[in-house]
Coordinates of C-alpha atoms in Angstrom, one line a residue:
M10 CA 0.0 0.0 0.0
S11 CA 2.8 2.4 0.8
D12 CA 4.5 1.7 -2.6
A13 CA 1.2 2.5 -4.3
V14 CA 0.9 5.8 -2.4
V15 CA 4.5 6.7 -3.2
K16 CA 4.0 6.0 -6.9
R17 CA 0.8 8.0 -6.8
V18 CA 2.6 10.9 -5.2
R19 CA 5.5 10.7 -7.7
Y20 CA 3.0 10.6 -10.5
C21 CA 1.2 13.7 -9.2
A22 CA 4.5 15.5 -8.7
A23 CA 5.6 14.7 -12.2
A24 CA 2.2 15.9 -13.5
V25 CA 2.6 19.2 -11.6
V26 CA 6.1 19.8 -12.9
S27 CA 4.9 19.0 -16.4
A28 CA 2.0 21.5 -16.0
L29 CA 4.4 24.2 -14.6
N30 CA 6.6 23.7 -17.6
L31 CA 3.8 25.0 -19.8
V32 CA 3.9 28.4 -17.9
D33 CA 6.4 30.4 -20.0
E34 CA 6.8 33.7 -21.7
Q35 CA 4.0 32.9 -24.2
W36 CA 1.4 33.5 -21.5
L37 CA 2.8 36.9 -20.9
E38 CA 2.9 37.8 -24.6
S39 CA -0.6 36.5 -25.1
S40 CA -1.8 38.7 -22.3
T41 CA -0.1 41.7 -23.9
V42 CA -1.6 41.0 -27.3
L43 CA -5.1 40.6 -25.8
C44 CA -5.0 43.8 -23.9
L45 CA -3.5 45.7 -26.8
Y46 CA -6.1 44.4 -29.2
A47 CA -8.9 45.4 -26.9
L48 CA -7.2 48.8 -26.6
V49 CA -7.1 49.1 -30.4
C50 CA -10.9 48.4 -30.6
R51 CA -11.7 50.9 -28.0
K52 CA -9.5 53.6 -29.5
Y53 CA -11.1 53.0 -32.9
T54 CA -14.5 54.1 -31.5
W55 CA -12.7 57.1 -29.9
A56 CA -11.1 58.1 -33.3
L57 CA -14.5 58.0 -35.0
Q58 CA -15.7 60.9 -32.9
A59 CA -13.4 63.3 -34.8
F60 CA -15.2 62.6 -38.1
D61 CA -18.7 64.0 -39.0
I62 CA -19.9 60.6 -40.2
E63 CA -23.6 60.0 -40.0
K64 CA -23.7 56.5 -38.6
P65 CA -26.9 54.4 -38.5
V66 CA -28.5 53.9 -35.2
N67 CA -27.6 50.2 -35.2
D68 CA -23.9 50.8 -36.1
R69 CA -21.9 48.1 -34.4
W70 CA -18.7 50.2 -34.2
S71 CA -20.3 53.2 -32.5
S72 CA -19.0 54.0 -29.0
E73 CA -22.4 53.2 -27.5
S74 CA -22.7 49.8 -29.1
N75 CA -23.3 47.1 -26.6
W76 CA -21.4 44.6 -28.8
V77 CA -18.2 46.7 -28.8
V78 CA -18.4 47.3 -25.1
L79 CA -18.9 43.6 -24.3
F80 CA -16.2 42.5 -26.7
V81 CA -13.6 45.0 -25.4
T82 CA -14.5 44.2 -21.8
V83 CA -14.2 40.4 -22.3
L84 CA -10.8 40.8 -24.0
S85 CA -9.5 43.2 -21.5
Y86 CA -10.4 41.2 -18.4
A87 CA -9.1 38.0 -20.2
G88 CA -5.7 39.6 -20.7
I89 CA -5.5 41.0 -17.2
A90 CA -6.6 37.6 -15.7
L91 CA -3.9 35.8 -17.8
L92 CA -1.3 38.2 -16.5
L93 CA -2.4 37.8 -12.9
L94 CA -2.4 34.0 -13.3
F95 CA 1.0 34.0 -14.9
L96 CA 2.9 35.9 -12.2
P97 CA 2.3 33.4 -9.3
L98 CA 2.6 30.3 -11.5
Y99 CA 5.9 31.5 -13.0
L100 CA 7.3 32.3 -9.6
L101 CA 6.2 28.8 -8.5
R102 CA 8.0 27.3 -11.5
L103 CA 11.2 29.2 -10.6
A104 CA 11.0 27.9 -7.1
V105 CA 10.0 24.3 -7.9
C106 CA 11.9 23.5 -11.1
P107 CA 14.3 26.3 -12.0
R108 CA 16.4 23.9 -14.2
T109 CA 13.5 23.7 -16.7
I110 CA 13.8 27.4 -17.5
P111 CA 15.3 27.5 -21.1
R112 CA 18.6 29.2 -21.3
N113 CA 20.1 31.3 -24.1
T114 CA 21.2 28.9 -26.8
E115 CA 23.6 31.4 -28.4
S116 CA 25.6 32.0 -25.3
N117 CA 25.9 29.9 -22.2
S118 CA 27.9 32.5 -20.3
S119 CA 26.5 34.5 -17.4
Q120 CA 26.2 37.5 -19.7
G121 CA 23.9 35.6 -22.0
R122 CA 21.7 34.6 -19.1
H123 CA 21.6 38.2 -17.8
V124 CA 20.4 39.4 -21.2
Q125 CA 17.7 36.8 -21.2
Q126 CA 16.6 37.8 -17.7
M127 CA 16.6 41.5 -18.8
R128 CA 14.5 40.6 -21.8
L129 CA 12.0 38.8 -19.5
V130 CA 11.8 41.8 -17.3
G131 CA 11.1 44.0 -20.3
L132 CA 8.3 41.7 -21.5
L133 CA 6.8 41.8 -18.0
L134 CA 6.9 45.6 -17.8
V135 CA 5.3 45.9 -21.2
S136 CA 2.5 43.6 -20.3
V137 CA 1.8 45.4 -17.0
L138 CA 1.9 48.8 -18.6
T139 CA -0.4 47.7 -21.4
A140 CA -2.9 46.2 -18.8
L141 CA -2.8 49.5 -16.9
S142 CA -3.5 51.6 -20.0
N143 CA -6.3 49.3 -21.0
F144 CA -7.8 49.0 -17.5
S145 CA -7.9 52.8 -17.0
G146 CA -10.4 53.0 -19.8
L147 CA -12.7 50.4 -18.2
V148 CA -12.8 51.9 -14.7
D149 CA -16.2 53.3 -13.7
I150 CA -16.2 57.1 -13.0
T151 CA -17.3 56.4 -9.4
L152 CA -14.5 54.0 -8.8
A153 CA -11.8 56.0 -10.5
P154 CA -10.7 58.0 -7.4
L155 CA -10.3 54.7 -5.5
V156 CA -8.0 53.0 -8.0
A157 CA -6.2 56.1 -9.3
D158 CA -3.6 56.1 -6.5
L159 CA -3.0 52.4 -6.9
M160 CA -2.6 52.7 -10.7
L161 CA -0.4 55.7 -10.3
F162 CA 1.9 53.8 -7.9
L163 CA 2.1 50.8 -10.2
W164 CA 2.9 53.1 -13.1
K165 CA 5.7 54.8 -11.1
C166 CA 7.2 51.4 -10.2
C167 CA 7.1 50.2 -13.8
A168 CA 8.5 53.5 -15.1
G169 CA 11.4 53.4 -12.6
A170 CA 12.1 49.7 -13.5
A171 CA 11.9 50.6 -17.2
S172 CA 14.4 53.5 -16.8
L173 CA 16.8 51.3 -14.9
L174 CA 16.5 48.6 -17.6
A175 CA 17.2 51.1 -20.3
I176 CA 20.2 52.5 -18.5
V177 CA 21.7 49.0 -17.9
A178 CA 21.0 47.9 -21.5
V179 CA 23.4 50.5 -23.2
P180 CA 26.6 49.4 -21.4
T181 CA 25.6 45.8 -21.7
Y182 CA 25.3 46.1 -25.5
V183 CA 28.6 48.1 -25.8
F184 CA 30.4 45.5 -23.7
S185 CA 29.0 42.7 -25.8
A186 CA 30.0 44.4 -29.0
M187 CA 33.5 45.1 -27.7
R188 CA 33.9 41.3 -27.0
R189 CA 32.7 40.6 -30.5
Q190 CA 29.8 38.5 -29.4
H191 CA 27.5 40.0 -32.1
P192 CA 24.6 41.1 -29.9
Q193 CA 21.2 41.1 -31.6
A194 CA 19.7 44.6 -31.7
S195 CA 16.2 43.1 -31.6
L196 CA 16.8 41.8 -28.1
Y197 CA 18.1 45.1 -26.8
S198 CA 15.3 47.1 -28.5
L199 CA 12.9 45.3 -26.3
M200 CA 14.7 46.7 -23.3
F201 CA 13.9 50.2 -24.4
L202 CA 10.3 49.4 -25.2
P203 CA 8.9 49.7 -21.7
T204 CA 10.0 53.4 -21.5
V205 CA 8.0 54.4 -24.5
V206 CA 5.1 52.2 -23.5
A207 CA 5.1 53.9 -20.1
S208 CA 4.9 57.3 -21.7
A209 CA 2.1 56.1 -24.0
A210 CA 0.1 54.7 -21.1
T211 CA 0.1 58.2 -19.5
S212 CA -2.6 59.3 -22.0
D213 CA -5.1 56.9 -20.4
L214 CA -4.0 57.4 -16.8
T215 CA -4.5 61.1 -16.9
L216 CA -8.2 60.6 -17.5
I217 CA -8.7 59.3 -14.0
L218 CA -6.2 61.5 -12.1
S219 CA -6.6 65.0 -10.8
L220 CA -5.2 67.9 -12.8
N221 CA -2.1 68.4 -10.6
D222 CA -1.3 64.7 -10.6
A223 CA -1.9 64.5 -14.3
S224 CA 0.4 67.5 -14.9
K225 CA 3.2 65.9 -12.9
L226 CA 2.7 62.6 -14.7
L227 CA 3.0 64.3 -18.1
G228 CA 6.3 65.9 -17.1
M229 CA 7.7 62.5 -16.1
S230 CA 6.4 60.9 -19.3
Y231 CA 8.1 63.6 -21.4
A232 CA 11.4 62.8 -19.6
L233 CA 10.9 59.1 -20.3
W234 CA 10.2 59.8 -24.0
G235 CA 13.2 62.1 -24.2
M236 CA 15.7 59.6 -22.7
S237 CA 14.4 56.7 -24.9
V238 CA 14.0 58.4 -28.3
A239 CA 17.7 58.2 -29.4
P240 CA 18.3 54.5 -28.3
V241 CA 15.0 53.4 -29.8
L242 CA 15.7 54.9 -33.1
S243 CA 19.3 53.6 -33.1
F244 CA 18.3 50.0 -32.3
A245 CA 15.4 50.2 -34.6
V246 CA 17.7 51.1 -37.5
A247 CA 20.0 48.3 -36.5
H248 CA 17.0 45.9 -36.3
I249 CA 15.9 47.0 -39.8
R250 CA 19.3 46.3 -41.2
Y251 CA 19.4 42.9 -39.5
A252 CA 15.9 42.1 -40.8
I253 CA 16.8 43.0 -44.4
R254 CA 19.9 40.9 -44.3
C255 CA 18.4 37.8 -42.6
F256 CA 14.7 37.6 -43.5
G257 CA 15.4 35.3 -46.5
G258 CA 16.6 32.5 -44.3
S259 CA 13.9 32.8 -41.7
D260 CA 10.9 30.5 -41.3
S261 CA 8.7 33.5 -40.9
P262 CA 10.1 36.4 -42.9
L263 CA 7.1 38.7 -42.2
A264 CA 7.7 38.4 -38.4
V265 CA 11.3 39.4 -38.8
L266 CA 10.6 42.3 -41.1
I267 CA 7.8 44.0 -39.2
G268 CA 9.5 43.5 -35.8
P269 CA 10.9 47.0 -35.7
L270 CA 7.4 48.4 -36.0
G271 CA 6.7 47.6 -32.4
A272 CA 9.1 50.1 -30.7
L273 CA 8.8 52.7 -33.4
S274 CA 5.0 52.6 -33.3
Q275 CA 5.0 53.0 -29.5
L276 CA 7.4 55.9 -29.8
T277 CA 5.1 57.6 -32.4
L278 CA 2.0 56.8 -30.3
S279 CA 3.5 58.2 -27.1
I280 CA 4.5 61.6 -28.5
M281 CA 1.1 62.1 -30.1
A282 CA -0.8 61.0 -27.0
L283 CA 1.3 63.2 -24.8
G284 CA 0.7 66.2 -27.0
L285 CA -3.0 65.5 -27.0
Q286 CA -3.3 65.1 -23.3
S287 CA -1.0 68.1 -22.6
R288 CA -3.3 70.4 -24.3
R289 CA -6.3 69.0 -22.3
V290 CA -4.6 69.0 -18.9
W291 CA -2.5 72.2 -19.1
G292 CA -5.3 74.0 -20.8
D293 CA -7.5 73.4 -17.8
I294 CA -4.9 74.8 -15.3
V295 CA -5.2 78.3 -16.8
G296 CA -4.9 80.9 -14.0
P297 CA -3.9 84.5 -14.0
A298 CA -1.3 83.8 -16.6
T299 CA -1.8 81.9 -19.9
A300 CA 1.6 80.1 -19.8
P301 CA 0.1 76.6 -19.2
L302 CA -2.3 77.1 -22.0
L303 CA 0.5 78.2 -24.4
L304 CA 2.6 75.3 -23.2
G305 CA -0.2 72.8 -23.9
E306 CA -0.7 74.2 -27.4
L307 CA 3.0 74.0 -28.1
A308 CA 3.2 70.4 -26.9
M309 CA 0.2 69.6 -29.1
A310 CA 1.8 71.2 -32.1
A311 CA 5.2 69.4 -31.5
G312 CA 3.5 66.1 -31.0
A313 CA 1.4 66.4 -34.1
I314 CA 4.4 67.4 -36.3
L315 CA 6.7 64.7 -34.9
G316 CA 3.9 62.2 -35.1
L317 CA 3.4 63.1 -38.8
V318 CA 7.1 62.5 -39.6
L319 CA 7.4 59.3 -37.6
W320 CA 4.0 57.9 -38.9
A321 CA 5.0 58.5 -42.5
A322 CA 8.2 56.5 -41.9
L323 CA 6.2 53.7 -40.2
L324 CA 3.8 53.5 -43.1
A325 CA 6.7 53.3 -45.6
W326 CA 8.4 50.5 -43.7
F327 CA 5.0 48.7 -43.3
V328 CA 4.5 48.6 -47.0
H329 CA 8.1 47.8 -47.8
S330 CA 8.3 44.9 -45.3
H331 CA 5.2 43.3 -46.8
V332 CA 6.5 43.7 -50.3
L333 CA 9.8 41.9 -49.2
A334 CA 7.8 39.2 -47.5
I335 CA 5.7 38.6 -50.6
I336 CA 8.8 38.4 -52.7
C337 CA 10.4 35.9 -50.3
S338 CA 7.2 33.8 -50.2
Y339 CA 7.0 33.8 -54.0
R340 CA 10.6 32.6 -54.3
Q341 CA 9.9 29.8 -51.7
F342 CA 6.8 28.9 -53.7
Q343 CA 8.8 28.5 -56.9
R344 CA 11.4 26.3 -55.1
D345 CA 8.6 24.1 -53.8
Q346 CA 7.0 23.9 -57.2
N347 CA 10.3 22.9 -58.8
H348 CA 10.7 20.2 -56.1
Y349 CA 7.3 18.7 -57.0
L350 CA 8.1 18.8 -60.7
Q351 CA 11.4 17.1 -60.3
Q352 CA 9.7 14.1 -58.7
D353 CA 8.0 13.0 -61.9
P354 CA 8.3 15.5 -64.8
T355 CA 6.7 13.2 -67.4
N356 CA 3.4 12.8 -65.5
D357 CA 0.8 15.3 -66.7
S358 CA -1.4 14.7 -63.6
V359 CA 1.5 15.7 -61.4
N360 CA 2.2 18.8 -63.4
S361 CA -1.5 19.9 -63.3
S362 CA -1.8 19.5 -59.6
T363 CA 1.6 20.9 -58.7
A364 CA 0.4 24.5 -58.2
R365 CA -2.5 23.4 -56.1
M366 CA -0.4 21.2 -53.9
T367 CA 2.3 23.8 -53.6
W368 CA -0.2 26.5 -52.5
Q369 CA -1.8 24.2 -50.0
Y370 CA 1.6 23.3 -48.5
A371 CA 2.8 27.0 -48.5
A372 CA -0.5 28.2 -46.8
G373 CA -0.3 25.4 -44.2
Q374 CA 3.3 26.1 -43.3
C375 CA 2.7 29.8 -43.1
L376 CA -0.2 29.4 -40.7
L377 CA 1.4 26.7 -38.6
G378 CA 4.8 28.4 -38.4
M379 CA 3.7 32.0 -37.9
P380 CA 4.6 33.4 -34.5
V381 CA 1.4 35.3 -33.7
C382 CA 2.7 37.5 -30.9
R383 CA 5.7 38.6 -33.0
V384 CA 3.4 39.7 -35.8
A385 CA 0.3 40.9 -33.8
Y386 CA 2.1 43.2 -31.4
P387 CA 3.9 45.4 -34.0
L388 CA 0.7 45.5 -36.1
A389 CA -1.5 46.5 -33.1
S390 CA 1.0 49.2 -32.0
F391 CA 1.0 50.6 -35.6
A392 CA -2.8 50.5 -35.6
L393 CA -2.9 52.5 -32.3
A394 CA -0.4 55.1 -33.8
T395 CA -2.6 55.3 -36.9
L396 CA -5.7 55.9 -34.9
Y397 CA -4.1 58.7 -33.0
F398 CA -2.8 60.2 -36.2
A399 CA -6.3 60.0 -37.7
R400 CA -7.8 61.7 -34.7
I401 CA -5.2 64.5 -34.5
W402 CA -5.0 65.3 -38.2
T403 CA -8.6 64.3 -39.0
S404 CA -7.3 62.1 -41.8
F405 CA -9.9 59.8 -43.3
G406 CA -7.2 57.9 -45.2
A407 CA -5.5 57.1 -41.9
L408 CA -8.8 55.9 -40.5
L409 CA -9.3 53.6 -43.5
C410 CA -5.7 52.3 -43.0
S411 CA -6.5 51.6 -39.4
R412 CA -9.6 49.6 -40.4
F413 CA -7.4 47.5 -42.7
I414 CA -4.8 46.8 -40.0
I415 CA -7.5 45.9 -37.5
A416 CA -9.1 43.4 -40.0
Y417 CA -5.6 42.1 -40.7
I418 CA -4.9 41.5 -37.0
T419 CA -8.3 39.9 -36.5
L420 CA -7.7 37.4 -39.3
L421 CA -4.3 36.5 -37.9
L422 CA -5.7 35.9 -34.4
L423 CA -8.5 33.8 -35.8
L424 CA -6.9 31.8 -38.6
V425 CA -3.6 30.8 -36.9
P426 CA -5.1 29.2 -33.8
L427 CA -7.8 27.5 -35.9
A428 CA -5.2 26.0 -38.3
R429 CA -3.1 24.8 -35.4
T430 CA -6.2 23.3 -33.7
V431 CA -7.2 21.4 -36.9
Y432 CA -3.6 20.2 -37.3
F433 CA -3.5 19.1 -33.6
G434 CA -6.8 17.3 -33.9
K435 CA -5.8 15.6 -37.2
H436 CA -2.7 14.1 -35.6
C437 CA -4.6 12.9 -32.6
V438 CA -7.3 11.3 -34.7
V439 CA -4.6 9.6 -36.9
S440 CA -2.9 8.2 -33.8
L441 CA -6.1 6.9 -32.3
I442 CA -7.0 5.2 -35.6
R443 CA -3.6 3.5 -35.5
I444 CA -4.2 2.3 -32.0
V445 CA -7.6 0.8 -32.9
K446 CA -6.3 -0.7 -36.1
H447 CA -3.1 -2.3 -34.9
R448 CA -4.0 -3.0 -31.2
N449 CA -0.4 -2.1 -30.3
T450 CA -0.6 0.4 -27.5
G451 CA 3.1 0.2 -26.6
D452 CA 4.3 1.6 -29.9
E453 CA 1.3 3.8 -30.5
D454 CA 1.7 5.7 -27.3
L455 CA 5.0 6.9 -28.6
D456 CA 3.3 7.8 -31.9
I457 CA 0.7 9.9 -29.9
Y458 CA 3.5 11.6 -28.0
S459 CA 5.5 12.4 -31.2
S460 CA 2.3 13.6 -32.9
L461 CA 1.4 15.9 -30.0
Q462 CA 5.0 17.3 -30.0
T463 CA 5.0 17.9 -33.8
S464 CA 1.5 19.5 -33.7
T465 CA 2.3 21.8 -30.8
V466 CA 3.7 25.0 -32.4
T467 CA 4.7 27.9 -30.2
Y468 CA 3.1 31.3 -30.7
G469 CA 6.5 33.0 -30.8
T470 CA 7.7 36.1 -29.0
I471 CA 7.5 39.8 -29.4
A472 CA 11.2 40.1 -30.0
D473 CA 13.4 37.9 -32.2
N474 CA 15.1 35.0 -30.6

């Protein structure tokens, strides 16, 4: 009896460890994408208010639509719940089985592990700041004074940690370059991402704060944006050069090419949002002198002009990256087609079905191998920057562009999980059929395990690995 109990305890412990191994950075990134997508949907209804468009009464995208409110609320709370669930489970994984945490495969030195830990901290800060920005738009006006102090405290903690991370990242990168370790700019650009995300989150936090607190918060946000603009632009340029040089050999060229859009879009979004809120906040503090009002108008003008320049550069890279990705996919399609033709060039039936088989294979590999978070986060950030640009400049073309990007993100978030679910179910059904047919459970269990492993495809990360 004691042996059975010991075996049962060991089995339960192994099951717990296996379950904890599933708690990784993908939970954090999924939470960030859910909150950011909900924020995009909410900001779209906000941007529509700048246009004199006569919408029908039953318009589903109006700000008063129950469908939009319910959809945004469900996504927001799902992302926040995933974040709150991730933190204790990941800490438990670190305490119970720290050896199962994956290490940096490129460098086993302590410096490589430190870079990976800094990257994880950057992802955590981005997720928390995105959740704060999204939650501030969902707080009821009667509860806003109660949660304002807590959210302001969390923002200050995240902003301080982001500033420290950005300060540490520069000498770390320089030291790695001096030792000729070829550090990736994409990893270090993520370390500067929390600073611009913190400054962008200010635009939503000022809505639930008093005017004095909001004014102080805007001053700190401008300081964060000023200290991060040069490193973000520098590492973004290095990231773009790396993407142009290496996208041809990547399994997902689109994810590599649009990766720089994340930090640049947040940088553009933050300066436009700060200018918009500065005019609102500092314009309401007008006293005997008109200096705050003039300062707010100046901040608004500077944010609009800088946002115009940065957004134009973002749009150019967005189009150029997709053109390069299409060219790379077409070349891969030609290589696959030639591979099918070389199998039996004399068979007419093979030649007639080559294009169909190649397109099916290419579409399946694209959906199964696409890292959703690495693609959805830059696109959602660019959509937010486009919505702010459309609201400030009253640009109907930018509004149409934002609609296209939102539909693009929605298709990715729906099709990729659906394709992976179908692929996973297909392998499970095939393995079960083999079990029933051959009655050989010993070998088929191994087939099920291998099928499950081959069908489980990770969602990818916000930054390149």
